């Protein structure tokens, strides 16, 4: 539910707001409209202008903080932690307003942590200015929809899901290709995205223990589950050293009180990706579940673990299955609950020839003049218009001339996926994955 109270704000590993020693006293620029860059021209020989389209410039968010330490030394530690977290950056990073469901991509451009001797020694204040070259406000949750291609000649193939669910995957952002949110570090773990190791795509998540925490890990968001139903925890884990690692599922009741943990713990070889997959039945009283890739037993900082494509699914091996709505093959509904156009990221997995993604709601198609074999995929960023084979090799030339780049208008958008099955392929098994965030200005 929307609320006026700002609540907590997360920047990197620091959290500001209620329950933290950093009190947010003021925020400017978040709900404001950024400066308009108008394209107006004067009317020659007449009064007034010819008015062209309006575009916004960068967004600037200013934040004032109140620091509350337990002692002068604690106040100094808070100041140093804030200073360390607000260093100059090469690229924007997520600034998350957790209780308002808002995310912006920002750089710190100004920082002020004044010393005022008139204050009590355990109180202080600070001011931060965040520069957002991308002015859009995004929802925290990355939404995902998938469909196989329409193929009237060979029939249709549907992803198997439980009746009443829209996707087999319950958690958001399993592969960390664009952000690490909403995952958070726990028990002394520092978590971050990295492109130095990945099992799928280009990015993975890295967990670095601090050498003190008993079970350093990264926690997913809480996901709604039903007691007595079977769920499957899956993912790829890699540790720099040979040791035990675990893919845990934590269970919580309706009040979000911890109930128990189901653990898939294995000994893995050093620097080797290992696939984890285990099915669990949600215990009595369970209303929520949380994924928690873990490095157990107070590991040293050298026991760095990478995590990729980690997800909690409704277990497809049991229960009632639904094979999609009749006549809806190759189509999805992508709902943008924001007030501005959203630019989705498209992933097309082969095998398929000449795939096309059609924005049915507004018209126009993006057509790829190429063939993807089984195991190959194409990633398309509709904002930057990057087209990357296997997430890394540019293939912009594959886009057919005259194609249009699909965007998601506010509200429901119908997206169609079409392509040709490869010779000898028994059915149309290619897959379109559309991911986006609710977007506003």
CSV table of C-alpha atoms in Angstrom, one decimal, residues 11-387:
chain,number,residue,atom,x,y,z
A,11,UNK,CA,22.4,2.9,-0.5
A,12,UNK,CA,24.9,0.1,-1.0
A,13,UNK,CA,25.2,-1.8,2.3
A,14,UNK,CA,24.0,1.2,4.4
A,15,UNK,CA,20.3,1.6,5.4
A,16,UNK,CA,18.9,5.0,6.5
A,17,UNK,CA,15.7,5.6,8.3
A,18,UNK,CA,13.6,4.0,11.1
A,19,UNK,CA,15.5,1.4,13.2
A,20,UNK,CA,18.9,2.7,12.0
A,21,UNK,CA,21.3,5.2,13.5
A,22,UNK,CA,20.9,7.3,10.3
A,23,UNK,CA,17.6,9.3,10.6
A,24,UNK,CA,16.3,10.8,7.3
A,25,UNK,CA,15.2,14.3,8.1
A,26,UNK,CA,14.5,15.6,4.5
A,27,UNK,CA,14.5,14.4,0.9
A,28,UNK,CA,14.2,16.7,-2.1
A,29,UNK,CA,14.0,15.8,-5.8
A,30,UNK,CA,12.4,12.4,-5.5
A,31,UNK,CA,8.8,13.3,-6.2
A,32,UNK,CA,9.8,16.5,-8.1
A,33,UNK,CA,9.7,16.7,-11.9
A,34,UNK,CA,13.3,17.1,-13.1
A,35,UNK,CA,14.2,20.2,-15.2
A,36,UNK,CA,12.5,20.2,-18.6
A,37,UNK,CA,14.6,20.3,-21.7
A,38,UNK,CA,12.2,21.8,-24.2
A,39,UNK,CA,12.6,21.8,-28.0
A,40,UNK,CA,10.7,25.0,-28.7
A,41,UNK,CA,11.6,27.3,-31.5
A,42,UNK,CA,10.6,30.9,-32.2
A,43,UNK,CA,7.9,31.7,-34.7
A,44,UNK,CA,9.6,34.0,-37.3
A,45,UNK,CA,7.7,37.3,-37.7
A,46,UNK,CA,5.1,36.3,-35.1
A,47,UNK,CA,4.5,36.3,-31.4
A,48,UNK,CA,5.2,33.1,-29.5
A,49,UNK,CA,7.0,29.8,-30.2
A,50,UNK,CA,6.4,26.6,-32.0
A,51,UNK,CA,6.4,24.1,-29.2
A,52,UNK,CA,8.2,20.9,-29.6
A,53,UNK,CA,8.3,17.8,-27.4
A,54,UNK,CA,9.4,18.1,-23.8
A,55,UNK,CA,12.2,15.9,-22.3
A,56,UNK,CA,13.5,15.9,-18.8
A,57,UNK,CA,17.1,16.4,-17.7
A,58,UNK,CA,18.9,14.4,-15.0
A,59,UNK,CA,17.2,14.0,-11.6
A,60,UNK,CA,19.0,15.4,-8.5
A,61,UNK,CA,18.0,13.9,-5.1
A,62,UNK,CA,19.1,15.7,-2.0
A,63,UNK,CA,19.0,14.0,1.4
A,64,UNK,CA,19.6,15.2,4.9
A,65,UNK,CA,20.5,12.8,7.6
A,66,UNK,CA,20.6,12.9,11.4
A,67,UNK,CA,23.3,10.7,13.0
A,68,UNK,CA,22.7,9.2,16.4
A,69,UNK,CA,25.6,7.4,18.0
A,70,UNK,CA,25.8,5.7,21.4
A,71,UNK,CA,29.0,7.6,22.3
A,72,UNK,CA,31.4,10.1,20.7
A,73,UNK,CA,33.4,7.1,19.3
A,74,UNK,CA,30.2,5.5,17.9
A,75,UNK,CA,29.3,8.8,16.2
A,76,UNK,CA,32.7,9.0,14.6
A,77,UNK,CA,32.3,5.4,13.4
A,78,UNK,CA,28.9,6.3,11.8
A,79,UNK,CA,30.5,9.3,10.1
A,80,UNK,CA,33.4,7.1,8.7
A,81,UNK,CA,30.9,4.4,7.5
A,82,UNK,CA,28.9,7.1,5.7
A,83,UNK,CA,32.0,8.6,4.2
A,84,UNK,CA,33.2,5.2,3.0
A,85,UNK,CA,29.9,4.4,1.3
A,86,UNK,CA,29.7,7.7,-0.6
A,87,UNK,CA,32.9,7.7,-2.6
A,88,UNK,CA,33.0,8.9,-6.3
A,89,UNK,CA,31.7,6.2,-8.7
A,90,UNK,CA,32.2,5.1,-12.3
A,91,UNK,CA,28.7,4.0,-12.8
A,92,UNK,CA,25.3,4.8,-11.2
A,93,UNK,CA,24.2,2.4,-8.4
A,94,UNK,CA,20.7,1.6,-7.0
A,95,UNK,CA,19.3,4.1,-4.4
A,96,UNK,CA,16.3,2.2,-3.0
A,97,UNK,CA,13.4,3.8,-1.1
A,98,UNK,CA,12.3,0.5,0.4
A,99,UNK,CA,8.9,1.5,1.9
A,100,UNK,CA,7.8,3.5,-1.1
A,101,UNK,CA,8.7,0.9,-3.7
A,102,UNK,CA,10.9,3.3,-5.6
A,103,UNK,CA,14.4,2.8,-7.1
A,104,UNK,CA,16.6,5.3,-8.8
A,105,UNK,CA,20.1,4.8,-10.3
A,106,UNK,CA,22.4,7.4,-8.8
A,107,UNK,CA,25.9,8.7,-8.2
A,108,UNK,CA,27.0,10.6,-5.1
A,109,UNK,CA,28.0,14.1,-6.3
A,110,UNK,CA,28.1,16.0,-2.9
A,111,UNK,CA,28.6,15.0,0.7
A,112,UNK,CA,28.6,17.2,3.8
A,113,UNK,CA,29.3,15.8,7.3
A,114,UNK,CA,29.9,19.0,9.3
A,115,UNK,CA,31.4,19.2,12.8
A,116,UNK,CA,29.3,21.3,15.2
A,117,UNK,CA,30.7,21.6,18.8
A,118,UNK,CA,27.3,22.9,20.0
A,119,UNK,CA,25.8,19.5,19.4
A,120,UNK,CA,25.9,16.8,22.0
A,121,UNK,CA,28.9,14.5,21.1
A,122,UNK,CA,26.7,11.6,20.1
A,123,UNK,CA,24.5,13.5,17.7
A,124,UNK,CA,25.5,14.8,14.2
A,125,UNK,CA,24.0,15.5,10.8
A,126,UNK,CA,25.0,15.0,7.2
A,127,UNK,CA,23.8,16.0,3.7
A,128,UNK,CA,24.1,14.0,0.5
A,129,UNK,CA,23.3,14.9,-3.1
A,130,UNK,CA,22.6,12.1,-5.6
A,131,UNK,CA,22.9,12.7,-9.3
A,132,UNK,CA,20.6,10.5,-11.4
A,133,UNK,CA,21.5,10.7,-15.1
A,134,UNK,CA,18.5,8.4,-15.8
A,135,UNK,CA,15.6,10.5,-14.3
A,136,UNK,CA,13.1,7.6,-14.2
A,137,UNK,CA,11.7,6.2,-10.9
A,138,UNK,CA,11.5,2.4,-11.0
A,139,UNK,CA,9.7,-0.2,-9.0
A,140,UNK,CA,11.8,-2.3,-6.7
A,141,UNK,CA,10.5,-5.5,-8.1
A,142,UNK,CA,11.8,-6.6,-11.5
A,143,UNK,CA,8.8,-8.2,-13.2
A,144,UNK,CA,9.2,-11.1,-15.6
A,145,UNK,CA,6.9,-12.9,-18.0
A,146,UNK,CA,7.8,-15.8,-20.4
A,147,UNK,CA,6.2,-17.4,-23.4
A,148,UNK,CA,7.1,-19.9,-26.1
A,149,UNK,CA,6.7,-18.9,-29.7
A,150,UNK,CA,3.5,-19.3,-31.6
A,151,UNK,CA,3.8,-22.2,-34.1
A,152,UNK,CA,0.6,-23.3,-35.8
A,153,UNK,CA,2.3,-25.9,-37.9
A,154,UNK,CA,3.8,-28.0,-35.1
A,155,UNK,CA,1.5,-27.2,-32.2
A,156,UNK,CA,2.3,-25.4,-29.0
A,157,UNK,CA,4.5,-25.9,-26.0
A,158,UNK,CA,3.7,-24.3,-22.7
A,159,UNK,CA,5.8,-23.9,-19.5
A,160,UNK,CA,4.3,-26.2,-16.9
A,161,UNK,CA,3.0,-24.3,-13.9
A,162,UNK,CA,0.5,-24.9,-11.1
A,163,UNK,CA,-3.0,-23.7,-11.7
A,164,UNK,CA,-3.5,-20.2,-10.3
A,165,UNK,CA,0.1,-19.1,-10.7
A,166,UNK,CA,1.6,-16.8,-13.3
A,167,UNK,CA,5.2,-18.2,-13.2
A,168,UNK,CA,7.0,-21.2,-11.8
A,169,UNK,CA,9.7,-18.9,-10.3
A,170,UNK,CA,8.6,-17.2,-7.0
A,171,UNK,CA,11.5,-14.9,-6.2
A,172,UNK,CA,12.6,-11.8,-8.1
A,173,UNK,CA,15.9,-11.3,-9.8
A,174,UNK,CA,17.4,-14.8,-9.8
A,175,UNK,CA,20.3,-14.0,-12.1
A,176,UNK,CA,21.5,-10.5,-11.1
A,177,UNK,CA,21.9,-9.2,-14.7
A,178,UNK,CA,20.8,-5.7,-13.9
A,179,UNK,CA,20.8,-5.3,-10.1
A,180,UNK,CA,21.3,-7.2,-6.9
A,181,UNK,CA,18.1,-5.9,-5.3
A,182,UNK,CA,16.0,-7.1,-3.5
A,183,UNK,CA,18.6,-9.5,-2.1
A,184,UNK,CA,20.3,-8.4,1.1
A,185,UNK,CA,23.5,-9.6,3.0
A,186,UNK,CA,23.3,-11.1,6.5
A,187,UNK,CA,25.6,-12.3,9.2
A,188,UNK,CA,28.5,-10.2,8.1
A,189,UNK,CA,28.3,-11.0,4.4
A,190,UNK,CA,29.1,-8.3,1.9
A,191,UNK,CA,27.1,-8.9,-1.3
A,192,UNK,CA,27.7,-7.3,-4.7
A,193,UNK,CA,27.2,-7.9,-8.4
A,194,UNK,CA,30.2,-9.0,-10.4
A,195,UNK,CA,30.9,-9.9,-14.0
A,196,UNK,CA,34.1,-11.7,-13.2
A,197,UNK,CA,32.2,-15.0,-12.7
A,198,UNK,CA,28.8,-16.1,-14.1
A,199,UNK,CA,27.2,-19.4,-14.9
A,200,UNK,CA,24.4,-17.9,-16.9
A,201,UNK,CA,24.5,-14.5,-18.7
A,202,UNK,CA,27.2,-12.0,-17.7
A,203,UNK,CA,26.7,-11.3,-14.0
A,204,UNK,CA,26.4,-13.2,-10.8
A,205,UNK,CA,26.2,-12.3,-7.1
A,206,UNK,CA,29.3,-12.5,-4.9
A,207,UNK,CA,29.2,-13.2,-1.1
A,208,UNK,CA,32.3,-12.1,0.8
A,209,UNK,CA,32.4,-13.2,4.5
A,210,UNK,CA,33.9,-10.8,7.1
A,211,UNK,CA,35.5,-13.7,9.1
A,212,UNK,CA,33.2,-13.1,12.1
A,213,UNK,CA,29.6,-14.1,11.0
A,214,UNK,CA,28.5,-17.7,11.7
A,215,UNK,CA,26.4,-18.1,8.6
A,216,UNK,CA,27.3,-15.3,6.1
A,217,UNK,CA,24.7,-15.4,3.4
A,218,UNK,CA,22.4,-13.4,1.1
A,219,UNK,CA,18.7,-13.4,1.7
A,220,UNK,CA,15.9,-13.1,-0.9
A,221,UNK,CA,12.7,-11.3,-0.3
A,222,UNK,CA,9.9,-13.2,1.5
A,223,UNK,CA,7.7,-15.1,-0.9
A,224,UNK,CA,4.1,-16.3,-0.3
A,225,UNK,CA,3.8,-20.1,0.0
A,226,UNK,CA,1.2,-22.6,1.1
A,227,UNK,CA,1.7,-25.1,3.8
A,228,UNK,CA,1.8,-28.7,2.5
A,229,UNK,CA,2.7,-27.7,-1.1
A,230,UNK,CA,6.0,-28.9,-2.5
A,231,UNK,CA,8.6,-26.3,-3.6
A,232,UNK,CA,12.0,-26.7,-5.3
A,233,UNK,CA,15.1,-24.6,-4.5
A,234,UNK,CA,17.5,-24.4,-7.4
A,235,UNK,CA,20.6,-22.5,-8.3
A,236,UNK,CA,24.3,-22.6,-9.1
A,237,UNK,CA,26.9,-22.0,-6.4
A,238,UNK,CA,30.7,-21.6,-6.7
A,239,UNK,CA,33.2,-21.2,-3.9
A,240,UNK,CA,36.8,-20.0,-4.2
A,241,UNK,CA,37.9,-22.7,-1.8
A,242,UNK,CA,36.9,-26.4,-1.3
A,243,UNK,CA,34.4,-26.5,1.5
A,244,UNK,CA,30.7,-27.0,2.4
A,245,UNK,CA,28.2,-24.5,1.0
A,246,UNK,CA,24.4,-24.5,1.3
A,247,UNK,CA,21.3,-23.4,-0.5
A,248,UNK,CA,18.8,-22.9,2.3
A,249,UNK,CA,15.1,-22.2,2.4
A,250,UNK,CA,13.9,-20.4,5.6
A,251,UNK,CA,10.2,-20.7,6.5
A,252,UNK,CA,8.1,-18.1,8.2
A,253,UNK,CA,4.5,-17.9,9.6
A,254,UNK,CA,1.9,-15.3,8.7
A,255,UNK,CA,3.4,-12.8,11.2
A,256,UNK,CA,6.8,-13.3,9.5
A,257,UNK,CA,8.2,-15.2,12.5
A,258,UNK,CA,10.9,-17.7,11.8
A,259,UNK,CA,9.7,-21.4,11.8
A,260,UNK,CA,12.5,-23.6,10.4
A,261,UNK,CA,15.1,-24.0,7.7
A,262,UNK,CA,15.4,-26.6,5.0
A,263,UNK,CA,19.0,-27.0,3.9
A,264,UNK,CA,20.8,-28.5,0.8
A,265,UNK,CA,24.4,-28.6,2.0
A,266,UNK,CA,27.2,-30.0,-0.1
A,267,UNK,CA,31.0,-30.2,-0.2
A,268,UNK,CA,32.1,-28.4,-3.4
A,269,UNK,CA,35.5,-28.4,-5.1
A,270,UNK,CA,37.3,-25.1,-5.3
A,271,UNK,CA,36.4,-22.6,-8.1
A,272,UNK,CA,33.8,-25.0,-9.6
A,273,UNK,CA,30.1,-24.2,-10.4
A,274,UNK,CA,27.8,-26.8,-8.8
A,275,UNK,CA,24.1,-27.0,-9.5
A,276,UNK,CA,21.8,-27.3,-6.4
A,277,UNK,CA,18.3,-28.6,-6.7
A,278,UNK,CA,16.2,-29.9,-3.8
A,279,UNK,CA,12.4,-30.2,-3.2
A,280,UNK,CA,10.8,-29.4,0.2
A,281,UNK,CA,7.2,-29.5,1.5
A,282,UNK,CA,6.3,-26.2,3.2
A,283,UNK,CA,5.8,-27.0,6.9
A,284,UNK,CA,2.6,-26.6,8.8
A,285,UNK,CA,2.0,-22.9,9.5
A,286,UNK,CA,4.3,-21.7,6.8
A,287,UNK,CA,3.1,-18.6,4.9
A,288,UNK,CA,6.3,-17.2,3.6
A,289,UNK,CA,9.7,-18.6,2.4
A,290,UNK,CA,13.1,-17.0,1.8
A,291,UNK,CA,16.0,-18.3,-0.2
A,292,UNK,CA,19.4,-18.0,1.6
A,293,UNK,CA,22.6,-19.2,-0.2
A,294,UNK,CA,25.0,-19.6,2.7
A,295,UNK,CA,28.7,-20.2,3.5
A,296,UNK,CA,28.4,-22.0,6.9
A,297,UNK,CA,30.6,-22.1,10.0
A,298,UNK,CA,32.3,-18.7,10.4
A,299,UNK,CA,34.3,-18.8,7.1
A,300,UNK,CA,37.3,-16.6,6.5
A,301,UNK,CA,37.2,-13.7,4.1
A,302,UNK,CA,39.0,-15.9,1.5
A,303,UNK,CA,36.0,-18.3,1.2
A,304,UNK,CA,34.2,-16.1,-1.4
A,305,UNK,CA,31.1,-17.6,-2.9
A,306,UNK,CA,29.4,-16.7,-6.2
A,307,UNK,CA,25.7,-17.4,-6.8
A,308,UNK,CA,23.8,-17.4,-10.1
A,309,UNK,CA,20.3,-18.3,-11.4
A,310,UNK,CA,19.1,-19.1,-7.9
A,311,UNK,CA,15.3,-19.5,-7.6
A,312,UNK,CA,12.4,-21.0,-5.6
A,313,UNK,CA,9.9,-22.7,-7.8
A,314,UNK,CA,6.6,-24.5,-7.3
A,315,UNK,CA,7.8,-28.1,-7.6
A,316,UNK,CA,6.8,-29.3,-11.1
A,317,UNK,CA,7.0,-33.0,-10.1
A,318,UNK,CA,3.8,-33.0,-8.2
A,319,UNK,CA,0.4,-31.4,-8.0
A,320,UNK,CA,-2.1,-30.1,-10.6
A,321,UNK,CA,-0.6,-28.6,-13.7
A,322,UNK,CA,-1.9,-26.0,-16.1
A,323,UNK,CA,-0.7,-25.8,-19.7
A,324,UNK,CA,-1.7,-22.2,-20.4
A,325,UNK,CA,-4.9,-20.6,-21.7
A,326,UNK,CA,-6.2,-22.1,-24.9
A,327,UNK,CA,-5.5,-19.9,-27.9
A,328,UNK,CA,-3.0,-17.7,-26.1
A,329,UNK,CA,0.2,-19.4,-27.3
A,330,UNK,CA,3.0,-17.0,-28.0
A,331,UNK,CA,1.4,-14.1,-26.1
A,332,UNK,CA,1.9,-12.5,-22.7
A,333,UNK,CA,0.4,-9.5,-20.9
A,334,UNK,CA,3.1,-7.2,-19.4
A,335,UNK,CA,1.6,-4.7,-17.0
A,336,UNK,CA,3.4,-1.4,-16.3
A,337,UNK,CA,1.9,0.0,-13.1
A,338,UNK,CA,3.9,3.2,-13.5
A,339,UNK,CA,3.0,6.5,-15.2
A,340,UNK,CA,5.7,6.5,-18.0
A,341,UNK,CA,6.8,4.2,-20.7
A,342,UNK,CA,8.9,1.3,-19.5
A,343,UNK,CA,11.8,-0.1,-21.6
A,344,UNK,CA,11.9,-3.9,-21.2
A,345,UNK,CA,14.8,-6.2,-21.6
A,346,UNK,CA,14.1,-9.1,-24.0
A,347,UNK,CA,15.8,-12.5,-23.9
A,348,UNK,CA,15.2,-14.9,-26.8
A,349,UNK,CA,16.4,-18.5,-26.2
A,350,UNK,CA,16.8,-20.8,-29.2
A,351,UNK,CA,16.3,-22.9,-31.2
A,352,UNK,CA,14.5,-20.5,-33.5
A,353,UNK,CA,14.9,-18.8,-36.9
A,354,UNK,CA,13.9,-15.2,-37.5
A,355,UNK,CA,12.3,-14.5,-34.2
A,356,UNK,CA,10.0,-11.5,-33.9
A,357,UNK,CA,8.6,-9.7,-30.9
A,358,UNK,CA,5.4,-7.7,-31.6
A,359,UNK,CA,4.0,-5.0,-29.4
A,360,UNK,CA,0.3,-5.9,-30.1
A,361,UNK,CA,-1.1,-3.0,-28.0
A,362,UNK,CA,0.6,-0.2,-29.9
A,363,UNK,CA,1.6,-2.0,-33.1
A,364,UNK,CA,5.1,-2.6,-34.6
A,365,UNK,CA,7.5,-5.6,-34.5
A,366,UNK,CA,11.2,-6.1,-33.7
A,367,UNK,CA,12.4,-8.7,-36.2
A,368,UNK,CA,15.7,-10.5,-35.9
A,369,UNK,CA,17.2,-11.9,-39.2
A,370,UNK,CA,19.2,-14.7,-37.7
A,371,UNK,CA,19.0,-18.3,-36.4
A,372,UNK,CA,19.6,-19.2,-32.8
A,373,UNK,CA,20.6,-22.8,-32.1
A,374,UNK,CA,19.6,-24.7,-29.0
A,375,UNK,CA,21.6,-23.3,-26.0
A,376,UNK,CA,22.1,-19.9,-27.7
A,377,UNK,CA,20.3,-16.8,-26.5
A,378,UNK,CA,20.0,-13.2,-27.6
A,379,UNK,CA,19.6,-10.4,-25.0
A,380,UNK,CA,18.0,-7.1,-26.2
A,381,UNK,CA,18.0,-3.9,-24.2
A,382,UNK,CA,15.2,-1.7,-25.7
A,383,UNK,CA,16.5,1.4,-23.9
A,384,UNK,CA,20.2,1.3,-25.1
A,385,UNK,CA,19.2,-0.8,-28.2
A,386,UNK,CA,22.0,-3.2,-27.5
A,387,UNK,CA,21.6,-6.6,-29.1
